[in-house]
Amino acid sequence: MNNPLGRSTQKPEQQAPNNQKNSRAKEFEKQLQEEERMLAQSAGIINNTQQTNSQQQQPAYSQQQQLNQQPQTVFGQIGQMLDAPRKLFFRNTTTQQQPIQQGQRQPTDQNEPEIIQTNIVQIYTTRDIKNIGLEIIQPGEIALQELRGICSIGTQQFQGIIVATNYQIIFLPDKFPKDFRKDYFYIPYTFMIKVEKTMDRKQNDANFIEISCKDGRWFKYRFLKEQNDDCNSIFNVINKNAFTLNKQTLFAFTFYKEYSNLENDYQGWKIYNIEKDFERMGINILQENSQNQNGLFKYLNNENGIICSTYYNRLVVPTKADLDCIQKTAKFRSKERIPILSYAFSINGKIISMWRSSQCRTGIGQNRSTEDECYLKYMSFQTVDEQESQYEEKETRLRIYDARPHINAIGQQVAGKGYENTLFYKRCSIDFLDIHNIHKVRDSQTKLLKAAFNENVQFLSQLEQSQWYDHIVAIIKGSAKIAITMTKEKINVLVHCSDGWDRTAQLTALVSIMIDSYYRTIEGFMILIQKEWINSGHQFCQRSAIGNKQNNEDSRSPIFLQFLDCVYQMQQLYPLSFEFNGKLLLDLAYHHLTSLFGTFLCDSFLEIQKQKIMEQTVSIWSWIMKQKDKYINAFYKNPQSIDQDVIIPESFTGKSITFWKEYFLYYSLESNDAYQIHPQCQYTCDNLQEMYKALSKENHVLRQAQKDQEKLAILHQQKFNQLMQIIQETQNEEIIEKLQTIKLI
């Protein structure tokens, strides 16, 4: 019962808790009013100060009741959302945590959430994507949904907003942790390898979405029970974009609509021309319809995959191999991948060549193909007029490098495949390079990434157990063997693995880099990847699991990443021999997994043509050419200033390895230095060239100004001399006397 004087009749010890509760309630009500006012402003509900003041006078529960009674209209399906550029359509679930008085314990009841309370205000609204706070926005990127929640990374938890765009999932922490890179919370959909939604009954039916990424990152998002509908919606958005089987829905096609001028300006899809590439090598290739047989090689028409569906539309084959021989050789090779010319150079009138193919179909019964044997014999020729009789019977004219371990090659015979029997392939020898298959490589990468993101200090032992660099050593040693065979022994080589599109591409590309300095330039490196990887049928889509169903890892393997690591090792051994720096490798490692460009979306050049990828997407080479300056190695010297143009690490071992921490530890918190340099500035060794260019430009301006000043001084002196000559010719005594006075004469 209340006292007439308005004072409480409760005892002081009872009054203190009540005052504390009232104070807490008022403070919470004030915070709720402020948040509702801000939300209403963003939705266009409050238009002037008078409305704001009148709304603040209403109780918080009244405002919430009015908002909940408003008709909630959904703007449409996600497909319709895409029609509004750079606009955000979302169902915003705002959560508010009750303030806790100092010294007061947090609730421990399992039925009460410890971090987010259940005061929910739901508003449908629209907001410009730039106002969300995204630092990296791609042309054509729009936000589909925004939802507040908690993100767990290891033992750390962050409150913030999860934004789902048509390209990626982004988490924006309320307070960004200084130890994290700015793009740590940005996850392109095609980076996701596993997405799961669960519910925890012990935490008040909280909803969880867990995302595992191909680069080793792992995220766990927590939402309240009341956010279940929004959680399901954002989960469906992720699944629709991350595991789509229709390439046309990937972001690369949207990116092209907004950024097609980039492709028009740089023509990245046209960077590779097979005729120009072999002309640069100094190799004469006869045209398809040429009647001239005076050559070692000729072009073969492979339009629409009439010979091999996974090869480029034009191939280079031996001139002496007729169409019947080629077709029967294709039937004897796995996936019809006949030996084609990859690289060649001329020395002392002889042509040394490198060929690539798939394994032959010998089987357990040691089947033979006389056409395949003749085809390889033609490949061994180094001059047009070469005769078999001019060589000894046991002299090796063609060395076959099988990338597989010998035991694996023998095992393939059970499946009707195998390797070349040198009893039937005359003047051929075969070496096995002991490079393991895609499954071993995937397992190694999984262990390495787990170690990179593990808080355990036993990183070095875990790195060794991953055996990742055992594979790297095997690939570089195998490439060095092939390069030595070609440059020192002057013997033609054939390189293959199982199907000729994984380990074969690694070896032929690395050999080209070792032998030819052109492929160590930015332009040459782009052409090399286009030629040996994309046009020659490396299965980028399957190996990167782009568009694959969730948990389908049978074909996924980081083969291209492994090649980039090998190039990185070469850069560390020969830092003056590469025009490009490590930034180019990092961008290729990142973007071959994203769906930003069409370059890496397909498994063959024929698939690129059939799905009209070149007409509807931007090539990554256009993007690289636009910002070429940032990829230039500040310490690069052209081959004329290097004693030896060929770079072959003949004694490459595990001691030669440099851990690629710029990639594998890019997101690792433990790799940050004590001074926190990388979150504060962008100064790295990669931008030395930009600094050098800026200084060179300033020096050029200064030198030009000095030259202009010297020219001006000479001009003034000439005019002065002409003036003095005119004065002396006039014989004006008064003027001459004055000039003598000021000592000009």
XYZ file of C-alpha atoms in Angstrom:
745
model
C 0.000 0.000 0.000
C 1.361 3.414 -0.970
C 2.064 6.189 1.542
C -0.047 9.366 1.014
C 3.137 11.396 0.924
C 4.245 9.374 -2.098
C 7.101 7.588 -0.363
C 7.547 3.855 -0.358
C 6.562 1.976 2.729
C 9.088 -0.776 1.972
C 12.142 -1.186 4.054
C 15.439 0.193 2.749
C 16.831 -3.257 2.050
C 13.741 -4.001 -0.096
C 13.735 -0.595 -1.787
C 17.305 -0.851 -3.175
C 16.645 -3.827 -5.471
C 13.443 -2.195 -6.743
C 15.263 1.055 -7.527
C 17.891 -0.936 -9.315
C 15.224 -2.724 -11.381
C 13.465 0.551 -12.222
C 16.739 2.147 -13.262
C 17.574 -0.845 -15.413
C 14.137 -0.823 -17.020
C 14.348 2.900 -17.806
C 17.781 2.527 -19.281
C 16.663 -0.443 -21.379
C 13.525 1.437 -22.504
C 15.671 4.406 -23.521
C 18.011 2.207 -25.545
C 15.074 0.432 -27.174
C 13.493 3.754 -28.150
C 16.743 4.971 -29.674
C 17.199 1.775 -31.681
C 13.597 1.816 -32.899
C 13.985 5.466 -33.910
C 17.098 4.644 -35.973
C 15.392 1.656 -37.597
C 12.333 3.730 -38.397
C 14.502 6.442 -39.955
C 16.215 3.905 -42.216
C 12.788 2.607 -43.300
C 11.470 6.076 -44.041
C 8.935 5.984 -41.160
C 10.193 9.148 -39.457
C 10.490 12.169 -41.690
C 10.799 15.104 -39.331
C 11.760 16.048 -35.802
C 8.166 16.432 -34.659
C 7.352 12.834 -35.493
C 10.476 11.711 -33.683
C 9.612 13.620 -30.532
C 6.031 12.346 -30.475
C 7.214 8.796 -30.943
C 9.726 9.074 -28.115
C 6.912 10.042 -25.748
C 5.198 6.687 -26.295
C 6.167 3.719 -24.135
C 8.547 1.215 -25.688
C 6.060 -1.637 -25.548
C 3.462 0.539 -27.343
C 5.878 1.313 -30.177
C 6.747 -2.344 -30.524
C 3.047 -3.298 -30.579
C 2.307 -0.765 -33.313
C 5.208 -1.992 -35.413
C 4.163 -5.594 -35.019
C 0.616 -4.736 -36.101
C 1.807 -3.164 -39.373
C 1.168 -5.375 -42.423
C 4.318 -7.204 -43.332
C 4.714 -7.527 -47.098
C 7.526 -9.504 -48.637
C 9.152 -7.775 -51.595
C 9.273 -10.952 -53.611
C 11.369 -13.985 -54.264
C 15.159 -13.810 -54.387
C 15.103 -13.911 -58.171
C 12.977 -10.744 -58.190
C 15.359 -9.109 -55.746
C 18.122 -9.331 -58.317
C 16.272 -6.886 -60.564
C 16.948 -3.921 -58.284
C 20.646 -3.021 -58.631
C 22.683 -2.354 -55.494
C 19.627 -2.410 -53.237
C 19.225 -4.468 -50.091
C 16.033 -6.461 -49.561
C 16.009 -8.087 -46.168
C 13.984 -9.044 -43.219
C 15.793 -7.307 -40.415
C 15.687 -8.972 -37.037
C 17.016 -6.537 -34.455
C 18.068 -7.905 -31.106
C 18.811 -5.973 -27.950
C 20.762 -7.125 -24.940
C 19.613 -5.897 -21.548
C 22.291 -3.855 -19.775
C 23.829 -5.464 -16.737
C 24.559 -3.368 -13.656
C 28.112 -3.329 -12.397
C 28.702 -6.172 -10.028
C 25.568 -7.996 -11.162
C 26.053 -11.570 -12.418
C 24.880 -12.617 -15.856
C 21.965 -15.084 -16.033
C 23.034 -18.703 -15.927
C 19.691 -20.342 -16.645
C 19.942 -22.434 -19.816
C 16.488 -21.275 -20.832
C 17.751 -17.684 -21.076
C 20.258 -16.798 -23.787
C 23.395 -15.325 -22.302
C 24.320 -12.987 -25.126
C 21.169 -12.020 -27.053
C 17.794 -11.370 -25.431
C 14.442 -11.998 -27.090
C 13.110 -8.464 -27.668
C 12.533 -8.680 -31.412
C 11.456 -5.876 -33.728
C 10.861 -7.021 -37.299
C 10.805 -4.484 -40.110
C 10.870 -4.989 -43.855
C 12.864 -2.251 -45.492
C 15.289 -1.392 -48.279
C 18.785 -0.005 -47.915
C 21.628 0.852 -50.288
C 24.388 -1.760 -50.111
C 27.025 0.942 -49.659
C 25.384 2.036 -46.412
C 25.745 -1.391 -44.844
C 29.457 -0.912 -44.287
C 30.900 -3.257 -46.909
C 34.464 -2.321 -47.830
C 34.691 -4.585 -50.895
C 31.783 -4.360 -53.325
C 32.032 -5.942 -56.763
C 30.271 -4.372 -59.752
C 26.814 -5.915 -59.924
C 26.862 -7.154 -56.321
C 23.613 -6.669 -54.433
C 22.579 -7.702 -50.943
C 19.781 -10.207 -50.559
C 19.367 -10.479 -46.805
C 20.701 -9.054 -43.591
C 20.471 -10.797 -40.240
C 21.942 -10.091 -36.833
C 23.713 -12.885 -34.989
C 26.907 -14.148 -33.409
C 29.910 -15.463 -35.342
C 32.211 -17.990 -33.671
C 35.759 -18.514 -34.922
C 37.675 -20.976 -32.809
C 37.261 -19.798 -29.220
C 36.335 -16.221 -30.157
C 32.816 -14.872 -30.564
C 31.690 -11.652 -32.238
C 28.302 -9.979 -32.391
C 27.414 -8.375 -35.683
C 25.435 -8.532 -38.891
C 25.503 -11.321 -41.480
C 24.878 -10.032 -45.002
C 24.083 -12.386 -47.869
C 24.795 -10.903 -51.306
C 24.517 -12.518 -54.704
C 28.303 -13.128 -54.610
C 29.307 -13.886 -51.033
C 28.473 -14.083 -47.329
C 29.863 -11.254 -45.213
C 29.953 -10.837 -41.450
C 30.307 -7.298 -40.088
C 31.350 -7.365 -36.408
C 30.089 -4.556 -34.189
C 33.687 -4.024 -33.143
C 36.191 -5.252 -35.684
C 39.035 -7.255 -34.069
C 42.376 -5.630 -34.876
C 44.167 -8.983 -35.310
C 41.952 -10.009 -38.236
C 42.421 -9.060 -41.857
C 39.682 -6.912 -43.338
C 38.580 -9.624 -45.752
C 38.623 -12.439 -43.178
C 34.821 -12.462 -42.895
C 34.208 -12.294 -46.667
C 33.315 -15.720 -48.089
C 32.508 -16.042 -51.819
C 29.917 -18.772 -52.298
C 32.191 -20.949 -54.420
C 34.710 -20.958 -51.552
C 32.262 -22.970 -49.462
C 32.693 -26.708 -49.361
C 30.263 -27.576 -46.587
C 27.258 -25.732 -45.114
C 25.152 -27.175 -42.283
C 22.213 -25.875 -40.260
C 21.594 -27.239 -36.773
C 19.544 -26.429 -33.664
C 20.771 -26.671 -30.088
C 18.037 -27.592 -27.574
C 20.354 -26.795 -24.662
C 20.715 -23.167 -25.771
C 17.051 -22.201 -25.942
C 16.614 -23.773 -29.379
C 19.286 -21.521 -30.902
C 19.895 -21.964 -34.627
C 23.389 -22.504 -36.013
C 24.822 -22.286 -39.530
C 28.307 -23.757 -39.959
C 30.413 -22.992 -43.051
C 33.645 -24.753 -44.022
C 35.801 -23.093 -46.699
C 38.264 -24.477 -49.237
C 41.025 -22.237 -47.886
C 40.722 -23.646 -44.355
C 38.513 -21.008 -42.731
C 35.602 -22.186 -40.582
C 32.658 -20.123 -39.332
C 29.765 -20.840 -36.998
C 26.855 -18.380 -36.880
C 24.351 -18.415 -34.037
C 20.772 -17.096 -34.206
C 17.891 -17.030 -31.758
C 14.871 -19.298 -31.888
C 12.745 -16.301 -32.937
C 15.015 -15.846 -35.979
C 14.313 -19.333 -37.293
C 12.496 -18.145 -40.444
C 15.256 -15.676 -41.299
C 17.893 -18.301 -40.559
C 16.207 -20.735 -42.945
C 15.984 -18.025 -45.571
C 19.674 -17.126 -45.433
C 20.573 -20.830 -45.349
C 18.591 -21.362 -48.560
C 20.322 -18.394 -50.187
C 23.713 -19.932 -49.382
C 22.795 -23.346 -50.750
C 21.253 -21.885 -53.883
C 24.408 -19.919 -54.731
C 27.151 -22.190 -53.359
C 26.026 -25.521 -54.784
C 24.296 -24.573 -58.010
C 24.632 -26.975 -60.915
C 23.720 -24.244 -63.401
C 26.782 -22.166 -64.264
C 24.588 -19.387 -65.652
C 23.568 -18.488 -62.087
C 27.167 -17.890 -60.974
C 28.170 -14.333 -60.217
C 30.612 -14.114 -63.165
C 27.661 -13.529 -65.518
C 26.321 -10.678 -63.375
C 29.817 -9.233 -63.044
C 30.154 -9.131 -66.836
C 26.914 -7.158 -67.262
C 28.318 -4.409 -65.047
C 31.960 -4.628 -66.140
C 31.888 -5.705 -69.788
C 33.970 -2.672 -70.775
C 36.945 -4.281 -69.015
C 36.830 -7.246 -71.384
C 36.252 -4.970 -74.361
C 39.302 -2.888 -73.480
C 41.804 -5.680 -72.791
C 40.463 -8.715 -74.726
C 41.724 -11.245 -72.182
C 39.894 -14.121 -73.853
C 42.020 -13.579 -76.964
C 45.373 -13.526 -75.195
C 46.446 -16.898 -76.591
C 47.084 -17.418 -80.280
C 48.543 -20.819 -81.106
C 50.228 -19.652 -84.306
C 51.891 -16.640 -82.680
C 53.082 -18.781 -79.773
C 54.914 -21.273 -81.988
C 56.211 -18.485 -84.243
C 57.777 -16.893 -81.177
C 59.476 -20.231 -80.398
C 60.895 -20.207 -83.940
C 59.034 -23.400 -84.889
C 57.498 -23.791 -88.340
C 54.058 -25.435 -88.252
C 52.369 -26.435 -91.527
C 48.729 -25.457 -92.024
C 45.999 -28.116 -92.054
C 45.401 -27.925 -95.793
C 49.033 -27.526 -96.788
C 50.340 -29.889 -99.462
C 53.904 -29.183 -98.367
C 55.400 -32.039 -96.352
C 58.695 -30.255 -95.693
C 58.211 -29.862 -91.963
C 58.125 -31.794 -88.709
C 54.776 -30.525 -87.434
C 51.361 -29.626 -88.767
C 48.137 -28.197 -87.387
C 45.199 -30.545 -86.819
C 41.597 -29.368 -86.811
C 39.827 -30.354 -83.596
C 36.714 -28.179 -83.908
C 33.823 -29.477 -81.802
C 36.165 -32.097 -80.328
C 36.167 -34.325 -83.407
C 39.465 -35.886 -82.318
C 39.419 -35.216 -78.563
C 36.661 -33.401 -76.660
C 38.956 -32.109 -73.913
C 41.640 -30.552 -76.145
C 41.825 -27.125 -77.800
C 40.193 -26.653 -81.225
C 43.612 -26.687 -82.966
C 46.370 -29.165 -82.200
C 49.958 -29.645 -83.379
C 50.875 -33.204 -84.427
C 53.697 -34.868 -86.406
C 53.498 -34.137 -90.148
C 53.991 -37.800 -91.074
C 50.995 -38.942 -89.008
C 47.993 -39.189 -91.337
C 44.374 -38.920 -90.200
C 43.890 -42.693 -89.930
C 46.975 -42.996 -87.723
C 45.779 -40.106 -85.548
C 42.273 -41.535 -85.090
C 43.544 -45.007 -84.151
C 46.102 -43.475 -81.786
C 43.254 -41.551 -80.114
C 41.350 -44.811 -79.536
C 44.433 -46.301 -77.897
C 44.888 -43.353 -75.518
C 42.757 -42.670 -72.437
C 40.049 -40.048 -73.099
C 41.305 -39.893 -76.727
C 44.049 -37.534 -75.559
C 46.669 -38.159 -78.238
C 50.226 -36.792 -77.883
C 50.258 -33.118 -78.947
C 53.157 -30.683 -79.188
C 53.454 -28.514 -76.100
C 56.791 -26.733 -76.484
C 59.838 -26.860 -78.754
C 63.059 -24.978 -79.449
C 65.683 -25.144 -82.168
C 69.406 -25.656 -81.556
C 72.132 -26.373 -84.120
C 69.574 -27.117 -86.820
C 67.712 -29.665 -84.678
C 64.343 -29.195 -82.989
C 63.945 -30.447 -79.428
C 60.294 -30.994 -78.603
C 58.080 -31.684 -75.571
C 54.812 -33.545 -76.055
C 51.910 -34.282 -73.698
C 49.199 -36.957 -73.703
C 47.288 -39.414 -71.530
C 48.244 -42.994 -70.705
C 47.924 -45.733 -73.289
C 45.426 -48.624 -73.091
C 47.817 -51.564 -72.836
C 45.918 -53.449 -70.127
C 47.039 -56.637 -68.410
C 47.368 -58.422 -71.732
C 49.894 -55.842 -72.998
C 47.755 -54.776 -75.935
C 49.509 -53.037 -78.804
C 48.690 -50.330 -81.337
C 51.028 -50.134 -84.309
C 49.607 -46.686 -85.090
C 50.475 -45.423 -81.617
C 53.975 -46.874 -81.936
C 54.433 -45.154 -85.332
C 53.046 -41.915 -83.923
C 55.671 -41.898 -81.154
C 58.369 -42.713 -83.699
C 57.374 -39.635 -85.718
C 57.506 -37.580 -82.516
C 61.145 -38.554 -81.987
C 62.307 -36.928 -85.258
C 64.345 -33.745 -84.852
C 65.005 -32.921 -88.518
C 62.840 -33.172 -91.625
C 65.181 -35.555 -93.455
C 65.811 -37.815 -90.453
C 66.223 -41.530 -91.213
C 65.934 -44.427 -88.776
C 69.095 -46.043 -90.131
C 71.306 -43.172 -89.029
C 70.940 -44.079 -85.339
C 72.067 -47.038 -83.327
C 69.498 -49.661 -82.378
C 69.599 -48.918 -78.630
C 69.986 -45.152 -78.863
C 67.156 -43.290 -77.103
C 65.355 -40.873 -79.398
C 62.291 -40.254 -77.233
C 62.107 -40.354 -73.447
C 58.694 -40.933 -71.887
C 58.139 -39.376 -68.461
C 55.223 -40.982 -66.646
C 54.309 -38.728 -63.700
C 52.838 -41.592 -61.642
C 54.558 -43.905 -59.188
C 55.476 -47.155 -60.969
C 53.192 -49.245 -58.778
C 50.221 -47.005 -59.653
C 50.929 -47.343 -63.368
C 50.976 -51.121 -63.004
C 47.682 -50.981 -61.088
C 46.066 -49.030 -63.937
C 46.570 -52.068 -66.165
C 43.763 -53.818 -64.282
C 41.408 -51.121 -65.593
C 42.608 -51.693 -69.137
C 45.155 -48.872 -69.162
C 48.812 -48.740 -68.178
C 52.038 -47.480 -69.732
C 54.255 -47.913 -72.804
C 56.209 -51.162 -73.108
C 59.666 -50.252 -74.451
C 59.919 -53.670 -76.125
C 57.398 -52.415 -78.676
C 58.244 -48.696 -78.677
C 61.637 -48.695 -80.385
C 64.296 -46.191 -79.306
C 62.074 -45.068 -76.404
C 62.823 -45.168 -72.697
C 60.440 -44.553 -69.810
C 60.977 -42.950 -66.377
C 58.444 -42.785 -63.530
C 58.492 -39.542 -61.528
C 56.662 -40.837 -58.423
C 54.159 -37.962 -58.178
C 51.009 -38.927 -56.280
C 47.404 -38.602 -57.448
C 44.702 -36.030 -56.697
C 43.412 -37.869 -53.625
C 46.791 -37.826 -51.879
C 47.182 -34.141 -52.711
C 43.733 -33.304 -51.313
C 44.478 -35.158 -48.083
C 47.776 -33.299 -47.737
C 46.129 -29.935 -48.225
C 43.441 -30.769 -45.666
C 46.101 -31.565 -43.067
C 48.122 -28.472 -43.936
C 45.149 -26.104 -43.666
C 44.085 -27.723 -40.410
C 47.559 -27.059 -39.032
C 47.519 -23.467 -40.335
C 44.267 -22.651 -38.489
C 45.004 -24.801 -35.445
C 45.914 -23.013 -32.224
C 48.282 -25.862 -31.397
C 51.921 -24.750 -31.324
C 53.157 -27.974 -32.966
C 52.872 -26.467 -36.417
C 56.170 -27.676 -37.854
C 55.505 -31.304 -37.021
C 51.969 -31.024 -38.429
C 53.368 -29.406 -41.575
C 55.740 -32.332 -42.011
C 52.958 -34.851 -41.417
C 50.828 -33.232 -44.126
C 53.487 -34.211 -46.736
C 52.427 -31.241 -48.851
C 56.002 -30.275 -49.596
C 56.971 -33.846 -50.360
C 54.646 -33.497 -53.349
C 56.129 -30.094 -54.258
C 59.671 -31.506 -54.208
C 58.617 -34.441 -56.412
C 57.017 -32.130 -59.004
C 59.961 -29.724 -59.213
C 62.506 -32.561 -59.325
C 60.519 -34.248 -62.083
C 60.300 -30.999 -64.058
C 64.041 -30.453 -63.671
C 64.697 -33.971 -65.015
C 62.610 -33.255 -68.103
C 64.280 -29.870 -68.660
C 67.756 -31.412 -68.358
C 66.827 -34.145 -70.847
C 65.797 -31.497 -73.366
C 68.525 -28.890 -72.848
C 71.584 -31.030 -72.070
C 70.852 -34.438 -73.571
C 68.978 -32.918 -76.556
C 66.309 -35.657 -76.460
C 62.610 -35.229 -77.225
C 60.221 -36.029 -74.367
C 56.633 -37.202 -73.913
C 54.955 -36.321 -70.601
C 51.795 -37.956 -69.312
C 50.089 -39.165 -66.147
C 46.729 -40.959 -66.082
C 44.479 -38.754 -68.183
C 47.009 -36.037 -68.915
C 45.274 -33.006 -67.387
C 46.597 -32.785 -63.794
C 50.206 -33.786 -63.137
C 50.960 -33.494 -66.851
C 49.920 -29.820 -66.878
C 52.058 -29.158 -63.805
C 55.142 -30.686 -65.410
C 54.846 -29.218 -68.909
C 54.141 -25.719 -67.539
C 57.084 -25.836 -65.104
C 59.446 -27.154 -67.776
C 58.410 -24.280 -70.047
C 59.142 -21.814 -67.248
C 62.573 -23.347 -66.639
C 63.621 -23.334 -70.294
C 61.938 -20.243 -71.764
C 62.293 -16.838 -70.100
C 59.223 -15.551 -71.957
C 56.974 -17.645 -69.720
C 58.513 -15.876 -66.733
C 57.050 -12.556 -67.857
C 53.533 -11.473 -66.901
C 52.208 -11.847 -70.436
C 54.002 -15.150 -71.011
C 52.788 -16.594 -67.712
C 49.170 -15.773 -68.566
C 49.571 -17.371 -71.991
C 51.200 -20.434 -70.433
C 48.259 -21.011 -68.063
C 45.756 -20.455 -70.848
C 47.614 -22.916 -73.094
C 48.710 -25.709 -70.737
C 45.812 -25.595 -68.294
C 42.626 -24.093 -69.707
C 42.918 -24.973 -73.396
C 44.478 -28.375 -72.707
C 41.605 -29.578 -70.570
C 42.478 -29.257 -66.887
C 39.210 -29.837 -65.043
C 39.039 -26.566 -63.129
C 35.352 -26.924 -62.340
C 35.711 -30.395 -60.830
C 39.071 -29.810 -59.125
C 37.793 -26.599 -57.531
C 34.330 -28.106 -56.841
C 32.568 -25.102 -58.383
C 28.878 -25.853 -58.640
C 29.304 -29.391 -57.318
C 26.852 -30.846 -54.864
C 27.730 -30.444 -51.228
C 30.208 -32.961 -49.770
C 31.089 -34.229 -53.264
C 34.868 -34.385 -52.878
C 35.718 -37.283 -55.155
C 37.116 -35.014 -57.874
C 38.140 -32.004 -55.786
C 41.889 -31.458 -55.499
C 44.162 -28.370 -55.308
C 46.237 -29.287 -58.383
C 46.438 -25.731 -59.734
C 47.283 -24.358 -56.281
C 50.053 -26.934 -56.086
C 51.459 -25.642 -59.388
C 51.370 -22.053 -58.098
C 53.295 -23.169 -55.012
C 55.925 -24.701 -57.314
C 56.224 -21.403 -59.195
C 56.594 -19.652 -55.842
C 59.505 -21.961 -54.995
C 61.124 -21.086 -58.325
C 60.691 -17.396 -57.545
C 62.510 -17.832 -54.255
C 65.392 -19.639 -55.971
C 65.636 -17.210 -58.916
C 64.288 -13.839 -57.674
C 65.769 -11.865 -60.601
C 64.363 -14.105 -63.318
C 60.624 -13.428 -62.923
C 58.937 -10.267 -64.134
C 55.977 -10.869 -61.808
C 55.942 -10.900 -58.023
C 54.170 -13.104 -55.503
C 51.021 -10.983 -55.585
C 50.102 -12.428 -58.984
C 50.316 -15.967 -57.595
C 48.175 -15.024 -54.589
C 45.463 -13.473 -56.761
C 45.403 -16.505 -59.060
C 45.236 -18.829 -56.039
C 42.283 -16.844 -54.704
C 40.309 -16.188 -57.869
C 40.531 -19.658 -59.381
C 38.148 -20.611 -56.560
C 35.793 -17.638 -56.885
C 33.111 -17.205 -59.512
C 34.131 -13.660 -60.381
C 35.698 -14.573 -63.738
C 34.755 -17.114 -66.366
C 38.330 -18.320 -66.920
C 38.207 -21.160 -64.394
C 34.541 -22.189 -64.559
C 34.765 -25.080 -67.037
C 36.573 -28.379 -67.550
C 37.575 -27.891 -71.194
C 37.785 -25.323 -73.964
C 34.906 -27.039 -75.762
C 32.701 -26.551 -72.701
C 33.708 -22.873 -72.636
C 32.558 -22.572 -76.243
C 29.300 -24.478 -75.821
C 28.217 -22.511 -72.751
C 29.289 -19.201 -74.371
C 31.495 -18.358 -71.415
C 33.706 -16.017 -73.483
C 30.709 -13.973 -74.625
C 29.154 -13.621 -71.150
C 32.002 -13.377 -68.626
C 35.174 -11.401 -68.018
C 38.523 -13.150 -68.390
C 40.847 -12.883 -65.421
C 43.612 -11.909 -67.854
C 41.775 -8.652 -68.649
C 41.578 -7.910 -64.930
C 45.301 -8.643 -64.480
C 46.330 -6.550 -67.485
C 44.372 -3.591 -66.158
C 46.404 -3.553 -62.945
C 49.623 -4.955 -64.374
C 51.820 -2.475 -62.505
C 51.105 -3.993 -59.102
C 52.374 -7.393 -60.258
C 55.793 -6.210 -61.504
C 58.825 -7.576 -59.654
C 61.008 -4.652 -58.569
C 64.165 -6.761 -58.896
C 63.470 -8.283 -62.311
C 66.292 -8.289 -64.856
C 65.707 -9.207 -68.465
C 67.432 -12.352 -69.760
C 70.128 -10.341 -71.540
C 71.510 -9.291 -68.171
C 71.432 -12.808 -66.691
C 74.345 -15.112 -67.460
C 72.099 -18.112 -68.028
C 68.653 -17.785 -69.556
C 67.682 -21.340 -68.588
C 66.940 -21.830 -64.881
C 66.896 -25.470 -63.801
C 67.152 -26.403 -60.081
C 69.141 -29.564 -60.758
C 69.643 -30.479 -57.090
C 66.268 -29.448 -55.668
C 65.574 -31.089 -52.278
C 63.530 -30.455 -49.172
C 66.235 -28.022 -48.027
C 65.376 -25.830 -51.007
C 61.758 -25.386 -49.870
C 60.414 -22.042 -48.679
C 57.080 -22.251 -46.886
C 54.481 -20.182 -48.745
C 53.239 -18.405 -45.652
C 51.811 -15.480 -47.659
C 49.103 -17.896 -48.812
C 48.757 -20.612 -46.195
C 49.088 -18.262 -43.207
C 47.339 -15.300 -44.779
C 44.439 -15.501 -42.312
C 46.397 -16.971 -39.414
C 46.426 -14.700 -36.373
C 49.709 -16.188 -35.179
C 51.477 -15.066 -38.349
C 50.876 -11.389 -37.559
C 53.908 -9.449 -36.380
C 54.079 -7.753 -32.994
C 53.791 -4.282 -34.520
C 50.502 -5.073 -36.271
C 51.816 -3.704 -39.549
C 49.494 -5.418 -41.988
C 46.180 -4.242 -40.463
C 47.479 -0.653 -40.358
C 49.117 -0.185 -43.727
C 49.581 -1.816 -47.092
C 53.368 -1.567 -47.226
C 54.745 -4.857 -48.517
C 57.621 -5.937 -50.717
C 55.144 -6.261 -53.576
C 54.626 -2.514 -53.909
C 58.314 -1.667 -54.080
C 57.952 -1.415 -57.814
C 55.145 1.106 -57.426
C 57.336 3.189 -55.128
C 60.205 2.858 -57.577
C 57.968 3.980 -60.426
C 56.727 6.967 -58.424
C 60.294 8.009 -57.615
C 61.326 7.501 -61.226
C 58.452 9.684 -62.360
C 59.465 12.409 -59.915
C 63.076 12.184 -61.048
C 61.945 12.377 -64.646
C 59.949 15.522 -63.900
C 62.929 17.078 -62.110
C 65.299 16.179 -64.920
C 62.871 17.589 -67.478
C 62.529 20.804 -65.472
C 66.320 21.087 -65.256
C 66.617 20.603 -69.014
C 63.911 23.209 -69.632
C 65.724 25.638 -67.346
C 68.986 25.068 -69.166
C 67.291 25.598 -72.520
C 65.709 28.805 -71.239
C 69.049 30.072 -69.938
C 70.695 29.398 -73.298
C 67.851 31.162 -75.091
C 68.163 34.217 -72.816
C 71.919 34.323 -73.379
C 71.409 34.185 -77.127
C 68.907 37.037 -77.020
C 71.241 39.057 -74.797
C 74.155 38.552 -77.167
C 71.990 39.653 -80.085
C 70.950 42.764 -78.182
C 74.541 43.692 -77.323
C 75.563 43.226 -80.930
C 72.791 45.577 -82.083
C 73.834 48.193 -79.496
C 77.486 48.070 -80.533
C 76.532 48.360 -84.198
C 74.494 51.520 -83.551
C 77.585 53.168 -81.909
C 75.397 54.995 -79.392
C 78.024 56.412 -77.000
C 75.573 57.201 -74.196
C 74.178 53.658 -74.064
C 77.637 52.106 -74.318
C 78.865 54.328 -71.459
C 75.957 53.245 -69.254
C 76.579 49.547 -70.049
C 80.237 49.993 -69.126
C 79.150 51.608 -65.865
C 77.123 48.528 -64.838
C 79.957 46.297 -66.176
C 77.939 44.598 -68.917
C 80.671 45.539 -71.408
